[in-house]
């Protein structure tokens, strides 16, 4: 993810989206907010890190999709064996 191609407004929006997704993870007992990394570029949220199971992985994606301003979610969260 490169920050160079964004306008200042887009960067602020992306930061707000990232913050909002992380806050929702922190409020949700089914998602471990410390294990999933969130990055946003031009409204696309990139999730990475580890989940305990596929339900947690899917929940993380669902939560991110519901955040205002999110255009798409790329879920690269790995499920720990």
mmCIF file of N, CA and C in Angstrom:
data_model
loop_
_atom_site.group_PDB
_atom_site.id
_atom_site.type_symbol
_atom_site.label_atom_id
_atom_site.label_comp_id
_atom_site.label_asym_id
_atom_site.label_seq_id
_atom_site.Cartn_x
_atom_site.Cartn_y
_atom_site.Cartn_z
ATOM 1 N N UNK A 1 0.859 -1.179 0.000
ATOM 2 C CA UNK A 1 0.000 0.000 0.000
ATOM 3 C C UNK A 1 0.892 1.226 0.000
ATOM 4 N N UNK A 2 0.742 2.053 -1.013
ATOM 5 C CA UNK A 2 1.533 3.282 -1.072
ATOM 6 C C UNK A 2 0.662 4.477 -0.793
ATOM 7 N N UNK A 3 1.174 5.365 -0.002
ATOM 8 C CA UNK A 3 0.419 6.549 0.390
ATOM 9 C C UNK A 3 0.627 7.707 -0.581
ATOM 10 N N UNK A 4 1.589 7.617 -1.476
ATOM 11 C CA UNK A 4 1.946 8.744 -2.327
ATOM 12 C C UNK A 4 0.899 9.183 -3.321
ATOM 13 N N UNK A 5 0.061 8.267 -3.803
ATOM 14 C CA UNK A 5 -0.869 8.620 -4.873
ATOM 15 C C UNK A 5 -2.193 9.193 -4.392
ATOM 16 N N UNK A 6 -2.362 9.370 -3.102
ATOM 17 C CA UNK A 6 -3.645 9.836 -2.575
ATOM 18 C C UNK A 6 -3.680 11.344 -2.377
ATOM 19 N N UNK A 7 -4.884 11.899 -2.474
ATOM 20 C CA UNK A 7 -5.067 13.291 -2.099
ATOM 21 C C UNK A 7 -5.141 13.347 -0.573
ATOM 22 N N UNK A 8 -5.000 14.537 -0.016
ATOM 23 C CA UNK A 8 -5.086 14.690 1.440
ATOM 24 C C UNK A 8 -6.455 14.253 1.936
ATOM 25 N N UNK A 9 -7.516 14.623 1.224
ATOM 26 C CA UNK A 9 -8.872 14.236 1.616
ATOM 27 C C UNK A 9 -9.054 12.736 1.638
ATOM 28 N N UNK A 10 -8.525 12.048 0.624
ATOM 29 C CA UNK A 10 -8.638 10.590 0.561
ATOM 30 C C UNK A 10 -7.869 9.957 1.718
ATOM 31 N N UNK A 11 -6.691 10.519 2.029
ATOM 32 C CA UNK A 11 -5.896 9.984 3.130
ATOM 33 C C UNK A 11 -6.655 10.098 4.454
ATOM 34 N N UNK A 12 -7.291 11.240 4.690
ATOM 35 C CA UNK A 12 -8.068 11.454 5.912
ATOM 36 C C UNK A 12 -9.230 10.461 5.971
ATOM 37 N N UNK A 13 -9.948 10.285 4.849
ATOM 38 C CA UNK A 13 -11.054 9.327 4.796
ATOM 39 C C UNK A 13 -10.567 7.913 5.099
ATOM 40 N N UNK A 14 -9.444 7.533 4.486
ATOM 41 C CA UNK A 14 -8.896 6.194 4.698
ATOM 42 C C UNK A 14 -8.500 5.983 6.150
ATOM 43 N N UNK A 15 -7.930 7.010 6.752
ATOM 44 C CA UNK A 15 -7.554 6.925 8.163
ATOM 45 C C UNK A 15 -8.794 6.754 9.037
ATOM 46 N N UNK A 16 -9.851 7.492 8.715
ATOM 47 C CA UNK A 16 -11.103 7.389 9.473
ATOM 48 C C UNK A 16 -11.716 5.992 9.327
ATOM 49 N N UNK A 17 -11.658 5.440 8.125
ATOM 50 C CA UNK A 17 -12.178 4.086 7.893
ATOM 51 C C UNK A 17 -11.394 3.074 8.715
ATOM 52 N N UNK A 18 -10.069 3.153 8.651
ATOM 53 C CA UNK A 18 -9.214 2.228 9.408
ATOM 54 C C UNK A 18 -9.532 2.309 10.901
ATOM 55 N N UNK A 19 -9.634 3.522 11.418
ATOM 56 C CA UNK A 19 -9.936 3.734 12.833
ATOM 57 C C UNK A 19 -11.294 3.152 13.193
ATOM 58 N N UNK A 20 -12.279 3.366 12.332
ATOM 59 C CA UNK A 20 -13.632 2.872 12.582
ATOM 60 C C UNK A 20 -13.685 1.343 12.586
ATOM 61 N N UNK A 21 -12.999 0.719 11.627
ATOM 62 C CA UNK A 21 -12.969 -0.752 11.569
ATOM 63 C C UNK A 21 -12.317 -1.307 12.833
ATOM 64 N N UNK A 22 -11.174 -0.729 13.223
ATOM 65 C CA UNK A 22 -10.476 -1.197 14.429
ATOM 66 C C UNK A 22 -11.348 -1.029 15.671
ATOM 67 N N UNK A 23 -12.073 0.079 15.753
ATOM 68 C CA UNK A 23 -12.947 0.334 16.903
ATOM 69 C C UNK A 23 -14.067 -0.706 16.965
ATOM 70 N N UNK A 24 -14.625 -1.052 15.809
ATOM 71 C CA UNK A 24 -15.688 -2.058 15.782
ATOM 72 C C UNK A 24 -15.154 -3.432 16.174
ATOM 73 N N UNK A 25 -13.914 -3.735 15.784
ATOM 74 C CA UNK A 25 -13.307 -5.005 16.199
ATOM 75 C C UNK A 25 -13.134 -5.027 17.712
ATOM 76 N N UNK A 26 -12.694 -3.910 18.261
ATOM 77 C CA UNK A 26 -12.475 -3.825 19.708
ATOM 78 C C UNK A 26 -13.782 -4.026 20.480
ATOM 79 N N UNK A 27 -14.908 -3.570 19.892
ATOM 80 C CA UNK A 27 -16.216 -3.705 20.537
ATOM 81 C C UNK A 27 -16.834 -5.086 20.358
ATOM 82 N N UNK A 28 -16.276 -5.882 19.448
ATOM 83 C CA UNK A 28 -16.872 -7.174 19.116
ATOM 84 C C UNK A 28 -16.094 -8.298 19.783
ATOM 85 N N UNK A 29 -16.753 -9.047 20.652
ATOM 86 C CA UNK A 29 -16.055 -10.101 21.388
ATOM 87 C C UNK A 29 -15.681 -11.296 20.511
ATOM 88 N N UNK A 30 -16.261 -11.386 19.315
ATOM 89 C CA UNK A 30 -15.976 -12.514 18.424
ATOM 90 C C UNK A 30 -14.757 -12.292 17.531
ATOM 91 N N UNK A 31 -14.220 -11.071 17.540
ATOM 92 C CA UNK A 31 -13.059 -10.754 16.707
ATOM 93 C C UNK A 31 -11.927 -10.253 17.602
ATOM 94 N N UNK A 32 -10.742 -10.841 17.444
ATOM 95 C CA UNK A 32 -9.583 -10.422 18.222
ATOM 96 C C UNK A 32 -8.909 -9.244 17.518
ATOM 97 N N UNK A 33 -9.195 -8.048 18.006
ATOM 98 C CA UNK A 33 -8.704 -6.819 17.367
ATOM 99 C C UNK A 33 -7.176 -6.751 17.336
ATOM 100 N N UNK A 34 -6.507 -7.432 18.254
ATOM 101 C CA UNK A 34 -5.048 -7.357 18.299
ATOM 102 C C UNK A 34 -4.390 -8.288 17.275
ATOM 103 N N UNK A 35 -5.144 -9.246 16.730
ATOM 104 C CA UNK A 35 -4.570 -10.215 15.797
ATOM 105 C C UNK A 35 -4.803 -9.865 14.330
ATOM 106 N N UNK A 36 -5.681 -8.886 14.076
ATOM 107 C CA UNK A 36 -6.018 -8.542 12.699
ATOM 108 C C UNK A 36 -5.576 -7.114 12.396
ATOM 109 N N UNK A 37 -4.760 -6.991 11.352
ATOM 110 C CA UNK A 37 -4.241 -5.686 10.941
ATOM 111 C C UNK A 37 -5.167 -5.099 9.880
ATOM 112 N N UNK A 38 -5.435 -3.808 9.981
ATOM 113 C CA UNK A 38 -6.339 -3.126 9.053
ATOM 114 C C UNK A 38 -5.592 -1.992 8.358
ATOM 115 N N UNK A 39 -5.637 -1.981 7.030
ATOM 116 C CA UNK A 39 -5.085 -0.873 6.254
ATOM 117 C C UNK A 39 -6.131 -0.467 5.229
ATOM 118 N N UNK A 40 -6.179 0.819 4.902
ATOM 119 C CA UNK A 40 -7.163 1.299 3.936
ATOM 120 C C UNK A 40 -6.488 2.176 2.895
ATOM 121 N N UNK A 41 -6.835 1.961 1.628
ATOM 122 C CA UNK A 41 -6.324 2.792 0.545
ATOM 123 C C UNK A 41 -7.462 3.047 -0.431
ATOM 124 N N UNK A 42 -7.821 4.327 -0.585
ATOM 125 C CA UNK A 42 -8.901 4.730 -1.498
ATOM 126 C C UNK A 42 -10.206 3.963 -1.257
ATOM 127 N N UNK A 43 -10.528 3.725 -0.001
ATOM 128 C CA UNK A 43 -11.788 3.070 0.334
ATOM 129 C C UNK A 43 -11.740 1.554 0.315
ATOM 130 N N UNK A 44 -10.611 0.980 -0.090
ATOM 131 C CA UNK A 44 -10.452 -0.473 -0.071
ATOM 132 C C UNK A 44 -9.733 -0.866 1.216
ATOM 133 N N UNK A 45 -10.390 -1.719 2.002
ATOM 134 C CA UNK A 45 -9.821 -2.155 3.281
ATOM 135 C C UNK A 45 -9.077 -3.467 3.063
ATOM 136 N N UNK A 46 -7.832 -3.522 3.529
ATOM 137 C CA UNK A 46 -7.010 -4.726 3.435
ATOM 138 C C UNK A 46 -6.858 -5.299 4.836
ATOM 139 N N UNK A 47 -7.333 -6.515 5.021
ATOM 140 C CA UNK A 47 -7.215 -7.185 6.318
ATOM 141 C C UNK A 47 -6.114 -8.230 6.240
ATOM 142 N N UNK A 48 -5.276 -8.265 7.263
ATOM 143 C CA UNK A 48 -4.236 -9.289 7.340
ATOM 144 C C UNK A 48 -4.065 -9.692 8.792
ATOM 145 N N UNK A 49 -3.320 -10.747 9.006
ATOM 146 C CA UNK A 49 -3.111 -11.235 10.359
ATOM 147 C C UNK A 49 -3.682 -12.630 10.515
ATOM 148 N N UNK A 50 -4.128 -12.956 11.733
ATOM 149 C CA UNK A 50 -4.572 -14.310 12.026
ATOM 150 C C UNK A 50 -5.907 -14.333 12.756
ATOM 151 N N UNK A 51 -6.704 -15.345 12.445
ATOM 152 C CA UNK A 51 -7.983 -15.564 13.121
ATOM 153 C C UNK A 51 -7.944 -16.943 13.768
ATOM 154 N N UNK A 52 -8.755 -17.115 14.814
ATOM 155 C CA UNK A 52 -8.825 -18.409 15.500
ATOM 156 C C UNK A 52 -9.552 -19.449 14.652
ATOM 157 N N UNK A 53 -10.507 -18.975 13.837
ATOM 158 C CA UNK A 53 -11.282 -19.892 12.997
ATOM 159 C C UNK A 53 -11.884 -19.119 11.823
ATOM 160 N N UNK A 54 -12.530 -19.843 10.911
ATOM 161 C CA UNK A 54 -13.070 -19.185 9.717
ATOM 162 C C UNK A 54 -14.237 -18.261 10.067
ATOM 163 N N UNK A 55 -14.973 -18.571 11.137
ATOM 164 C CA UNK A 55 -16.077 -17.701 11.559
ATOM 165 C C UNK A 55 -15.547 -16.319 11.953
ATOM 166 N N UNK A 56 -14.439 -16.291 12.681
ATOM 167 C CA UNK A 56 -13.836 -15.011 13.073
ATOM 168 C C UNK A 56 -13.337 -14.264 11.832
ATOM 169 N N UNK A 57 -12.736 -14.979 10.898
ATOM 170 C CA UNK A 57 -12.234 -14.385 9.656
ATOM 171 C C UNK A 57 -13.394 -13.745 8.884
ATOM 172 N N UNK A 58 -14.494 -14.466 8.748
ATOM 173 C CA UNK A 58 -15.659 -13.955 8.019
ATOM 174 C C UNK A 58 -16.307 -12.779 8.744
ATOM 175 N N UNK A 59 -16.365 -12.853 10.074
ATOM 176 C CA UNK A 59 -16.937 -11.779 10.884
ATOM 177 C C UNK A 59 -16.119 -10.497 10.696
ATOM 178 N N UNK A 60 -14.791 -10.623 10.667
ATOM 179 C CA UNK A 60 -13.917 -9.467 10.469
ATOM 180 C C UNK A 60 -14.224 -8.787 9.129
ATOM 181 N N UNK A 61 -14.435 -9.593 8.096
ATOM 182 C CA UNK A 61 -14.746 -9.041 6.769
ATOM 183 C C UNK A 61 -16.123 -8.371 6.769
ATOM 184 N N UNK A 62 -17.104 -9.018 7.382
ATOM 185 C CA UNK A 62 -18.464 -8.457 7.447
ATOM 186 C C UNK A 62 -18.479 -7.111 8.161
ATOM 187 N N UNK A 63 -17.774 -7.042 9.288
ATOM 188 C CA UNK A 63 -17.716 -5.800 10.069
ATOM 189 C C UNK A 63 -17.089 -4.687 9.219
ATOM 190 N N UNK A 64 -15.993 -5.003 8.546
ATOM 191 C CA UNK A 64 -15.296 -4.002 7.730
ATOM 192 C C UNK A 64 -16.193 -3.503 6.596
ATOM 193 N N UNK A 65 -16.948 -4.411 5.968
ATOM 194 C CA UNK A 65 -17.823 -4.024 4.850
ATOM 195 C C UNK A 65 -18.919 -3.049 5.278
ATOM 196 N N UNK A 66 -19.334 -3.113 6.536
ATOM 197 C CA UNK A 66 -20.438 -2.282 7.023
ATOM 198 C C UNK A 66 -19.998 -0.880 7.446
ATOM 199 N N UNK A 67 -18.695 -0.625 7.449
ATOM 200 C CA UNK A 67 -18.193 0.695 7.838
ATOM 201 C C UNK A 67 -18.436 1.679 6.698
ATOM 202 N N UNK A 68 -18.938 2.863 7.065
ATOM 203 C CA UNK A 68 -19.242 3.901 6.068
ATOM 204 C C UNK A 68 -17.983 4.286 5.289
ATOM 205 N N UNK A 69 -18.113 4.334 3.966
ATOM 206 C CA UNK A 69 -16.998 4.744 3.123
ATOM 207 C C UNK A 69 -16.206 3.592 2.537
ATOM 208 N N UNK A 70 -16.439 2.366 3.019
ATOM 209 C CA UNK A 70 -15.711 1.205 2.516
ATOM 210 C C UNK A 70 -16.289 0.795 1.162
ATOM 211 N N UNK A 71 -15.410 0.718 0.155
ATOM 212 C CA UNK A 71 -15.840 0.313 -1.187
ATOM 213 C C UNK A 71 -15.692 -1.194 -1.363
ATOM 214 N N UNK A 72 -14.607 -1.751 -0.832
ATOM 215 C CA UNK A 72 -14.389 -3.194 -0.917
ATOM 216 C C UNK A 72 -13.446 -3.630 0.197
ATOM 217 N N UNK A 73 -13.427 -4.946 0.426
ATOM 218 C CA UNK A 73 -12.565 -5.515 1.464
ATOM 219 C C UNK A 73 -11.749 -6.644 0.849
ATOM 220 N N UNK A 74 -10.440 -6.595 1.056
ATOM 221 C CA UNK A 74 -9.562 -7.691 0.645
ATOM 222 C C UNK A 74 -9.159 -8.417 1.920
ATOM 223 N N UNK A 75 -9.666 -9.619 2.070
ATOM 224 C CA UNK A 75 -9.448 -10.369 3.306
ATOM 225 C C UNK A 75 -8.306 -11.351 3.138
ATOM 226 N N UNK A 76 -7.149 -11.019 3.697
ATOM 227 C CA UNK A 76 -5.978 -11.903 3.653
ATOM 228 C C UNK A 76 -5.681 -12.487 5.030
ATOM 229 N N UNK A 77 -6.693 -12.499 5.893
ATOM 230 C CA UNK A 77 -6.527 -13.049 7.240
ATOM 231 C C UNK A 77 -6.375 -14.562 7.127
ATOM 232 N N UNK A 78 -5.363 -15.099 7.768
ATOM 233 C CA UNK A 78 -5.124 -16.540 7.767
ATOM 234 C C UNK A 78 -5.750 -17.153 9.019
ATOM 235 N N UNK A 79 -6.298 -18.351 8.856
ATOM 236 C CA UNK A 79 -6.867 -19.061 10.002
ATOM 237 C C UNK A 79 -5.766 -19.921 10.602
ATOM 238 N N UNK A 80 -5.538 -19.755 11.909
ATOM 239 C CA UNK A 80 -4.507 -20.549 12.589
ATOM 240 C C UNK A 80 -4.947 -22.008 12.644
ATOM 241 N N UNK A 81 -4.047 -22.921 12.288
ATOM 242 C CA UNK A 81 -4.421 -24.349 12.332
ATOM 243 C C UNK A 81 -4.560 -24.854 13.760
#
